mmCIF file of C-alpha atoms and ligand atoms in Angstrom:
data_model
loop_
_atom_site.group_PDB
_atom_site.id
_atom_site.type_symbol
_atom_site.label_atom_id
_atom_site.label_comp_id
_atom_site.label_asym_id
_atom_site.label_seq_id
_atom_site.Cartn_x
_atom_site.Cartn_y
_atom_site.Cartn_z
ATOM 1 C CA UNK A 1 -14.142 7.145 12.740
ATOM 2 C CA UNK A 2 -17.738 6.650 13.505
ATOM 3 C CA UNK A 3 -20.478 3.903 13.073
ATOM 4 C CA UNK A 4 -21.354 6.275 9.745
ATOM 5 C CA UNK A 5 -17.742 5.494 8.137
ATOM 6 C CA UNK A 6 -17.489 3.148 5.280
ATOM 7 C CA UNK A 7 -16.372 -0.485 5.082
ATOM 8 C CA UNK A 8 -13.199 0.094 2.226
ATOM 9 C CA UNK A 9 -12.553 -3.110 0.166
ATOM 10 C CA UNK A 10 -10.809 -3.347 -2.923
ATOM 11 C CA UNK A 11 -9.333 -5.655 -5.322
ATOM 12 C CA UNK A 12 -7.868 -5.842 -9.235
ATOM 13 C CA UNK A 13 -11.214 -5.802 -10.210
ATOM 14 C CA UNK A 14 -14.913 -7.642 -10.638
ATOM 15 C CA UNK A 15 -13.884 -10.556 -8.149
ATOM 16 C CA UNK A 16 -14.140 -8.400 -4.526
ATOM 17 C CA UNK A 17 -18.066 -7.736 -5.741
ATOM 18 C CA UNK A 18 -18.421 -11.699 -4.848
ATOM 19 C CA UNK A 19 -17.180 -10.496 -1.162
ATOM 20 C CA UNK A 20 -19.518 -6.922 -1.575
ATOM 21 C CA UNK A 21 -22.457 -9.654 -2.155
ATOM 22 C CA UNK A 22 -21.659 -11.385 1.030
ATOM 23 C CA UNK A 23 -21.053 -8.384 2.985
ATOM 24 C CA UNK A 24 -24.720 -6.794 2.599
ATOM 25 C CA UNK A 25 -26.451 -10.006 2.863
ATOM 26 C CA UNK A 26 -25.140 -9.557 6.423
ATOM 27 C CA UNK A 27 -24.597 -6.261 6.846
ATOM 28 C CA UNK A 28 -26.929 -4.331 4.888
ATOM 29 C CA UNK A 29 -27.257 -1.016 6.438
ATOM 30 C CA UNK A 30 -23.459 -0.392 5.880
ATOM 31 C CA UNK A 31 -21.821 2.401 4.050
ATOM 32 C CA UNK A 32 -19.250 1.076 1.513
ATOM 33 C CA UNK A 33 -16.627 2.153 -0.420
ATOM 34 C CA UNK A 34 -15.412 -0.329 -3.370
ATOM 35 C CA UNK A 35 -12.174 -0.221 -5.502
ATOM 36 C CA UNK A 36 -11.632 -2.291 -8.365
ATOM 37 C CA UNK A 37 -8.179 -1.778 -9.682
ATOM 38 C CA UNK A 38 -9.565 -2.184 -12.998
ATOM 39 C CA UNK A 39 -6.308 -0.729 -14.885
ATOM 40 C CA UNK A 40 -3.989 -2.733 -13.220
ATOM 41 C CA UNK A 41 -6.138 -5.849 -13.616
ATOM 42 C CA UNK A 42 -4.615 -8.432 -13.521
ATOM 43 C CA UNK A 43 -2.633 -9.159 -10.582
ATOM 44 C CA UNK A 44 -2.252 -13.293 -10.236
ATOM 45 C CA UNK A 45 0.308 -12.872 -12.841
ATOM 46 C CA UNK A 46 2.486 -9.471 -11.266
ATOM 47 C CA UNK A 47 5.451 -9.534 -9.324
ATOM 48 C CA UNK A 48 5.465 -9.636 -5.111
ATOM 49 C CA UNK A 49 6.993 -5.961 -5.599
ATOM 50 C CA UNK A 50 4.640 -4.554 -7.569
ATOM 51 C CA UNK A 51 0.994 -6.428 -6.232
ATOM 52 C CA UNK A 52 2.553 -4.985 -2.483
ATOM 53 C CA UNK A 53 3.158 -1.137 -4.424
ATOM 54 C CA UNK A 54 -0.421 -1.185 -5.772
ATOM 55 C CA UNK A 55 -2.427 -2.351 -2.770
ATOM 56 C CA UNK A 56 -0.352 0.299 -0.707
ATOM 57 C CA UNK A 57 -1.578 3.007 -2.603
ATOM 58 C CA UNK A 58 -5.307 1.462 -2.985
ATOM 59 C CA UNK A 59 -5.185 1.274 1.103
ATOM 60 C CA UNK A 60 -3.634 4.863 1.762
ATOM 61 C CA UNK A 61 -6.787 5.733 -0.746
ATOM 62 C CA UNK A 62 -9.662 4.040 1.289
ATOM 63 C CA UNK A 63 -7.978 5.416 4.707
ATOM 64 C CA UNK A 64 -8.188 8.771 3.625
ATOM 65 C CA UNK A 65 -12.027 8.494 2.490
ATOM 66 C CA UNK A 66 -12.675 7.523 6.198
ATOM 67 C CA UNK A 67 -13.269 3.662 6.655
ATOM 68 C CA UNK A 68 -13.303 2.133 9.513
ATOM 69 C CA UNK A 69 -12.364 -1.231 8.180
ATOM 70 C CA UNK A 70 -10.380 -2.681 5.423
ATOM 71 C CA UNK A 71 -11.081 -5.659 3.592
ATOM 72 C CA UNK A 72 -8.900 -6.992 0.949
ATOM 73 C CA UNK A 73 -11.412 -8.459 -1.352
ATOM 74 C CA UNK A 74 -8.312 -10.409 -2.905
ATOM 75 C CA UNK A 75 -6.436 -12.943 -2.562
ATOM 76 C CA UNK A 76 -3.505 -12.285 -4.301
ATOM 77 C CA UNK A 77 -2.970 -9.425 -2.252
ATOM 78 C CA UNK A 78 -3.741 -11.392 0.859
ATOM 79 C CA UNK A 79 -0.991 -13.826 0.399
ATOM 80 C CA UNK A 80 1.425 -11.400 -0.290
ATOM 81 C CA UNK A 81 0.796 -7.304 1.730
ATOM 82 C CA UNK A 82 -1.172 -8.163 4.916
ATOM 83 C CA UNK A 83 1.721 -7.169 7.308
ATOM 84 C CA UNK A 84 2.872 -3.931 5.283
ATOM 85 C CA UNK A 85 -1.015 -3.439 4.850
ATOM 86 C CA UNK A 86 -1.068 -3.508 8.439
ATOM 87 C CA UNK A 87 1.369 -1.139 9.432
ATOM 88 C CA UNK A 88 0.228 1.483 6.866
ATOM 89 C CA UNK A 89 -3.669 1.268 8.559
ATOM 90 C CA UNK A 90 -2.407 1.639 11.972
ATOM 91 C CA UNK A 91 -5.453 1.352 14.205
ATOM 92 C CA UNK A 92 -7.974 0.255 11.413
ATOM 93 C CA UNK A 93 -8.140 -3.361 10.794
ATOM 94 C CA UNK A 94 -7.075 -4.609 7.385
ATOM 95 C CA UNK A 95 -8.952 -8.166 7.139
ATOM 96 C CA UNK A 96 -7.746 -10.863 4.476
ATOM 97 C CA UNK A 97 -9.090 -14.040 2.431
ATOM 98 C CA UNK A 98 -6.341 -16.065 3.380
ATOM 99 C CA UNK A 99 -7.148 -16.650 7.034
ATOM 100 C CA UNK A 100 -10.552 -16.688 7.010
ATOM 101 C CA UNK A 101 -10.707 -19.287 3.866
ATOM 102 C CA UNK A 102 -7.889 -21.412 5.928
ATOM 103 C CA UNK A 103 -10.021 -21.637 9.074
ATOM 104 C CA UNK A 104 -13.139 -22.789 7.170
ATOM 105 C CA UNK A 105 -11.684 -25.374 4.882
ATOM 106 C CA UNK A 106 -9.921 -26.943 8.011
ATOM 107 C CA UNK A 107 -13.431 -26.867 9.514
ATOM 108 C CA UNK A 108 -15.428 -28.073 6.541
ATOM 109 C CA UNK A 109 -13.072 -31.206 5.298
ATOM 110 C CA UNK A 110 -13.386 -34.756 7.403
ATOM 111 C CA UNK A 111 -10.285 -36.231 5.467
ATOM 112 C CA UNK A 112 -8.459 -33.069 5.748
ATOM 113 C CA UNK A 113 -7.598 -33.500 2.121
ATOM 114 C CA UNK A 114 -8.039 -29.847 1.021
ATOM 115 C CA UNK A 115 -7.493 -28.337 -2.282
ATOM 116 C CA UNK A 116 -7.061 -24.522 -3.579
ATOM 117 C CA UNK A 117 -7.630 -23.198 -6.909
ATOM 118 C CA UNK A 118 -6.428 -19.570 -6.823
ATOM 119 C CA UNK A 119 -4.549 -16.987 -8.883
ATOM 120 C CA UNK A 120 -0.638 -17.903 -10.091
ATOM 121 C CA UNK A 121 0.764 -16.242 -7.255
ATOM 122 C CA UNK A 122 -1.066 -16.721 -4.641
ATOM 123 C CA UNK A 123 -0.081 -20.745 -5.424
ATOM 124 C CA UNK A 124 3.172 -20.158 -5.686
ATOM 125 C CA UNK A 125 3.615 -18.115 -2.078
ATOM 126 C CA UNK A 126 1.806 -21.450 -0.486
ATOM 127 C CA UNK A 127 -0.154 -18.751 0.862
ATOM 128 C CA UNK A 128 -3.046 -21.102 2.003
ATOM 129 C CA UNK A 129 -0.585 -24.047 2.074
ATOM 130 C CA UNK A 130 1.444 -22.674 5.165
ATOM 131 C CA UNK A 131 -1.682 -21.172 6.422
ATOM 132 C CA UNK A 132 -3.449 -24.069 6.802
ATOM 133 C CA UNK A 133 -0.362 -26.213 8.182
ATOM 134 C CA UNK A 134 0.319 -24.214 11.074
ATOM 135 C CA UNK A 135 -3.165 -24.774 12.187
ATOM 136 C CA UNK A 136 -3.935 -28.359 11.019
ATOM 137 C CA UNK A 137 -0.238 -29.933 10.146
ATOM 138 C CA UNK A 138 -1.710 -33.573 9.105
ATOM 139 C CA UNK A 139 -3.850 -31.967 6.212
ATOM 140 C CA UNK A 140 -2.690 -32.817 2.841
ATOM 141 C CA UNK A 141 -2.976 -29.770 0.485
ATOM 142 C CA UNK A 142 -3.003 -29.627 -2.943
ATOM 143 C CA UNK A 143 -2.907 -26.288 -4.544
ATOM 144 C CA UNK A 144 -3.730 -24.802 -8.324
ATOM 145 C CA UNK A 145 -3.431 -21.569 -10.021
ATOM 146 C CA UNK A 146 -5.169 -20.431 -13.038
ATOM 147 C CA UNK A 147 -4.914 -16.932 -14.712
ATOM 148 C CA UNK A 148 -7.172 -17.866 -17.802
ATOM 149 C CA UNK A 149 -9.946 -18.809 -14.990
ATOM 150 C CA UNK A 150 -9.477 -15.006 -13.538
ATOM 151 C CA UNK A 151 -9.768 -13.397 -16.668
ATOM 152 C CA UNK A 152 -12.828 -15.472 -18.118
ATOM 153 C CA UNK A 153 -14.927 -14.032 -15.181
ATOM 154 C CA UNK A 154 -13.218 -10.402 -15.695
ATOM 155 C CA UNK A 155 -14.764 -10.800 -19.084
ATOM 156 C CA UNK A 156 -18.663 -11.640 -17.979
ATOM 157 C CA UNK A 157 -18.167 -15.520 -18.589
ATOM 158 C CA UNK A 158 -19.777 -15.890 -21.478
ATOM 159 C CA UNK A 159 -17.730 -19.263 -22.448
ATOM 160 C CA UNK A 160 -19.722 -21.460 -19.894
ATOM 161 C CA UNK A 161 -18.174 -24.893 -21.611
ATOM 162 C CA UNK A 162 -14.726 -23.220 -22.019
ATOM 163 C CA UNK A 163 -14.994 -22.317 -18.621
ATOM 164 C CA UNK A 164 -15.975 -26.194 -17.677
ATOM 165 C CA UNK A 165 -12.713 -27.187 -19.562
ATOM 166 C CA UNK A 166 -10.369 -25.187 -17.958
ATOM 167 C CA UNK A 167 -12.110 -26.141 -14.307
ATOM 168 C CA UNK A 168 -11.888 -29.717 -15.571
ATOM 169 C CA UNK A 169 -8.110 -29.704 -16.501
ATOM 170 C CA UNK A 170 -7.269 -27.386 -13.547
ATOM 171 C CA UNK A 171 -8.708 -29.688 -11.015
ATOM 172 C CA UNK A 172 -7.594 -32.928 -11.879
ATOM 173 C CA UNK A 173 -4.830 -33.479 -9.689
ATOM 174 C CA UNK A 174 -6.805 -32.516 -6.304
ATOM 175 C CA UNK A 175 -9.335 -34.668 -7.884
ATOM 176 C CA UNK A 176 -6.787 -38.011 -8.393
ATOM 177 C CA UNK A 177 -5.953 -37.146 -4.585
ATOM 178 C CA UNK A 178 -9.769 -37.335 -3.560
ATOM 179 C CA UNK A 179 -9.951 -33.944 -1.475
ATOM 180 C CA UNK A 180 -12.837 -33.558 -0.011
ATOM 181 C CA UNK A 181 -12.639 -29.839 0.186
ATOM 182 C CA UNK A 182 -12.290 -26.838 -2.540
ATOM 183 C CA UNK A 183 -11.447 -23.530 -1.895
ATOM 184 C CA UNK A 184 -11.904 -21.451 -3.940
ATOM 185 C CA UNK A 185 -8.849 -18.969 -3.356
ATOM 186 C CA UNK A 186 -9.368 -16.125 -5.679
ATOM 187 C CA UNK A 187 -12.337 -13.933 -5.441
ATOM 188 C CA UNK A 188 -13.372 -13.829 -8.784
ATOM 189 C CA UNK A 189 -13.936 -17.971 -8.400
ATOM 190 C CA UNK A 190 -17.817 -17.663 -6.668
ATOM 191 C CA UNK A 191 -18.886 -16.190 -9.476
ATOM 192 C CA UNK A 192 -17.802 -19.851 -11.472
ATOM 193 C CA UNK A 193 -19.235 -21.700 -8.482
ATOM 194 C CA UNK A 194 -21.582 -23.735 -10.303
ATOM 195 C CA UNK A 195 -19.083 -24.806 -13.202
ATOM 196 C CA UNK A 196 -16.734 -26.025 -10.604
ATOM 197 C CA UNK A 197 -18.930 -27.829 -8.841
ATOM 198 C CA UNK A 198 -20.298 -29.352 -11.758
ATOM 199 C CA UNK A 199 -16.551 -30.609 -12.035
ATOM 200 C CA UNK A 200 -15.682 -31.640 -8.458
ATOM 201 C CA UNK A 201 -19.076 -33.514 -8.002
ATOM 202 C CA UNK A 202 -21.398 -34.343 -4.675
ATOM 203 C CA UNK A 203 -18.709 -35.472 -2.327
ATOM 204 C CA UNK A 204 -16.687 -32.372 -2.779
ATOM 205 C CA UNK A 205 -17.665 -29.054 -0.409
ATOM 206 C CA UNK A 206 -16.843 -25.864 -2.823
ATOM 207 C CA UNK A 207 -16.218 -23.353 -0.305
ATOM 208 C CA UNK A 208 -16.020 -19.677 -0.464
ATOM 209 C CA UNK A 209 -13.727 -18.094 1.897
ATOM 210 C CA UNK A 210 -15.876 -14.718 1.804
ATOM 211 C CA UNK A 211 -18.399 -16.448 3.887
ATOM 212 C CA UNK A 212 -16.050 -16.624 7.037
ATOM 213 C CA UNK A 213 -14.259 -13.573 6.391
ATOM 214 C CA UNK A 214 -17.705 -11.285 6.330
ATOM 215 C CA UNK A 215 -18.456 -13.144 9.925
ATOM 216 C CA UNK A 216 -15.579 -11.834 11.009
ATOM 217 C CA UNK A 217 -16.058 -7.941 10.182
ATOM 218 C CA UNK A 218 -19.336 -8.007 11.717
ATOM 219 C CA UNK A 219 -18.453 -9.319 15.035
ATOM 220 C CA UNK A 220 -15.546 -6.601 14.868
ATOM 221 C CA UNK A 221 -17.880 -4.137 14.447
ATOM 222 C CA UNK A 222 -20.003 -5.043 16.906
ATOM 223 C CA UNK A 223 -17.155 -5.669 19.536
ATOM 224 C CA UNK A 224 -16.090 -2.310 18.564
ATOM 225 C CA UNK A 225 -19.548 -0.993 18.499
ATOM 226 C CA UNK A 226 -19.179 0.619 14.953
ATOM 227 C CA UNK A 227 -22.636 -0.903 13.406
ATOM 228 C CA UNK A 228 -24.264 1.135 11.385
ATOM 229 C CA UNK A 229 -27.650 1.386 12.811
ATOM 230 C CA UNK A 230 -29.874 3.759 10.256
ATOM 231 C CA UNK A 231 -31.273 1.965 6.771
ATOM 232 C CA UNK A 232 -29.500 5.120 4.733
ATOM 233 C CA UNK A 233 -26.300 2.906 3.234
ATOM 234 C CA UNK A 234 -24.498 4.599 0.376
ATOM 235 C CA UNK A 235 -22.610 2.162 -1.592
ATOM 236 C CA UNK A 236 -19.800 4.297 -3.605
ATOM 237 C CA UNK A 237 -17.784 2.097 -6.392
ATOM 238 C CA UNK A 238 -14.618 3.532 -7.837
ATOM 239 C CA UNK A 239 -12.247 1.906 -11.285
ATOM 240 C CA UNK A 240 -8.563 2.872 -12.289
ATOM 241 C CA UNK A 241 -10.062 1.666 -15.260
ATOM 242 C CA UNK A 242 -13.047 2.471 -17.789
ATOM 243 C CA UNK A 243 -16.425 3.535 -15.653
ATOM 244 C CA UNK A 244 -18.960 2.605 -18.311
ATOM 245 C CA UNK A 245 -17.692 -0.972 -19.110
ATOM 246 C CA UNK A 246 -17.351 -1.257 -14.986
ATOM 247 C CA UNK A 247 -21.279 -0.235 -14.391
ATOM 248 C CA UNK A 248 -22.186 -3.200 -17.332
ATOM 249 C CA UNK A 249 -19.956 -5.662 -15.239
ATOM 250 C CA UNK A 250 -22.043 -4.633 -11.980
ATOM 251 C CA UNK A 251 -25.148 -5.171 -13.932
ATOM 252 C CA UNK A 252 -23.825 -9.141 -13.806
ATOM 253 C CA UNK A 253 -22.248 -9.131 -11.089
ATOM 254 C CA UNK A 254 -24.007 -7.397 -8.319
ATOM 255 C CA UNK A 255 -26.944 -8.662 -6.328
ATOM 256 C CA UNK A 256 -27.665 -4.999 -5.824
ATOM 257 C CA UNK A 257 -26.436 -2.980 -8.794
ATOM 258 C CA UNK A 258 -25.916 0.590 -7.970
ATOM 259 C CA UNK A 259 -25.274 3.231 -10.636
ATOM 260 C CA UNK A 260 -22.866 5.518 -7.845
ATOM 261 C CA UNK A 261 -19.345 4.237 -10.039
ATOM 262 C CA UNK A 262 -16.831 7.050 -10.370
ATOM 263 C CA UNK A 263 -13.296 6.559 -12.119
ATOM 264 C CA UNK A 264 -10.520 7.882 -10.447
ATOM 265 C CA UNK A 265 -6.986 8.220 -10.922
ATOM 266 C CA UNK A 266 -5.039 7.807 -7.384
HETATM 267 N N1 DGL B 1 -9.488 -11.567 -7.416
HETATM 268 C C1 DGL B 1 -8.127 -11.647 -7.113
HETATM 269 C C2 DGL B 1 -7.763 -12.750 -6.160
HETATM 270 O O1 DGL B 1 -8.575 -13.108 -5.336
HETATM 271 C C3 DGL B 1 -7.086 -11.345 -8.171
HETATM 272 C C4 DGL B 1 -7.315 -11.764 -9.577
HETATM 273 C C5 DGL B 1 -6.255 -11.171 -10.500
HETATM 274 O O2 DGL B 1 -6.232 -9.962 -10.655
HETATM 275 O O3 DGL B 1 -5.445 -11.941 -11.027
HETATM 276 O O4 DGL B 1 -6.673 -13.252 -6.159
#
């Protein structure tokens, strides 16, 4: 493992690009290796059992093509394999959304009324819920998962006012408890950011977990002295699923759309 090695992220599909965005607005000279389970998409609505299976094998992949960090550009995954994750990586550090989005929202809300709109599962592990309580017990959380959200973006979000309806419907309860505070705890979410705030209104913070998380890996790498220091970054984007309809999705989805997409069957 060298400064040279990639950054390996992953997730079910289109939504870890929203954390790839992030990532080379503040490390841009890094090499990175994407996976988008894109055959497997989704995951919000899978068993524990079989979200922990496919992120094991995703991991084992991105270890053996050489990075020196893991981030799991999901949520999902985050609530549920960050221990077994853990294990399997050994000495290279598997960073999740989870922590990172906890640690802002808890630093961002006043009333420490602090709502989640995430995937299914990751609402019904509590995964921010218990996160969030063992660092900030008085805060009042109010969680929501939505699948048809997810898939809307996995699409290209072409329904803006459908997606305005579901936001709408989704968010009312946090809404009736006046949070001040919305994470938005499922990757694929930034890329609705305006929609939902259009929802919440001025007095509510929308805030992307990404933004802490990619803090976080830099001042690893620097501790660990692993910063890529030459301008050459290679940016290497793999699918389970179909490689043409993937590079149209990065067209929309990318800041920096890159044409290096390879399908692969691990
Ligand atoms: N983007 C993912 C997340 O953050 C998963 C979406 C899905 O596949 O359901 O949870």
């Amino acid at each position: 493992m060298n400064t040279n090695s990639p950054i390996g992220i992953f997730d079910s599909g289109v939504g870890g690009l929203t954390v790839v965005n992030n990532l080379i607005k503040i490390l841009p000279k890094e090499n990175i290796i994407y996976f988008a389970d894109s055959n497997n998409f989704p995951y919000g609505t899978k068993t524990e059992g079989e979200v922990i299976k496919l992120s094991e094998r995703i991991t084992k992949f991105l270890i053996g093509e050489g990075s020196k960090a893991i981030v799991v550009a999901c949520n999902t995954v985050s609530s549920i394999a960050i221990p077994r994750l853990k294990e399997l990586s050994g000495e290279i550090p598997v960073f999740g959304m989870i922590q990172a989005g906890a640690l802002y929202a808890i630093e961002t809300s006043k009333n420490k009324r602090i709502g989640i709109i995430s995937t299914p599962l990751t609402a019904q592990k509590h995964a921010y819920y218990n996160e969030i309580k063992k660092i900030e017990p008085d805060a009042e959380i109010f969680e929501v998962g939505s699948q048809e959200m997810v898939t809307l973006v996995e699409d290209g979000i072409s329904y803006k006012k459908y997606a305005y309806r579901l936001a709408e419907e989704k968010l009312k309860v946090p809404l009736e408890n006046k949070i001040d505070t919305l994470v938005l705890g499922c990757t694929h979410f930034p890329f609705l950011y305006k929609t939902v705030k259009n929802v919440v209104g001025e007095k509510v913070k929308v805030i992307d977990p990404s933004d802490f998380l990619v803090i976080e890996v830099k001042k690893y790498l620097e501790t660990k002295n692993l910063i890529k220091k030459d301008d050459d970054s290679q940016r290497i984007y793999f699918t389970s699923g179909n490689e043409e309809e993937f590079k149209e999705k990065m067209q929309i989805f990318l800041d920096y759309p890159s044409e290096n997409v390879e399908k692969i069957d691990i």
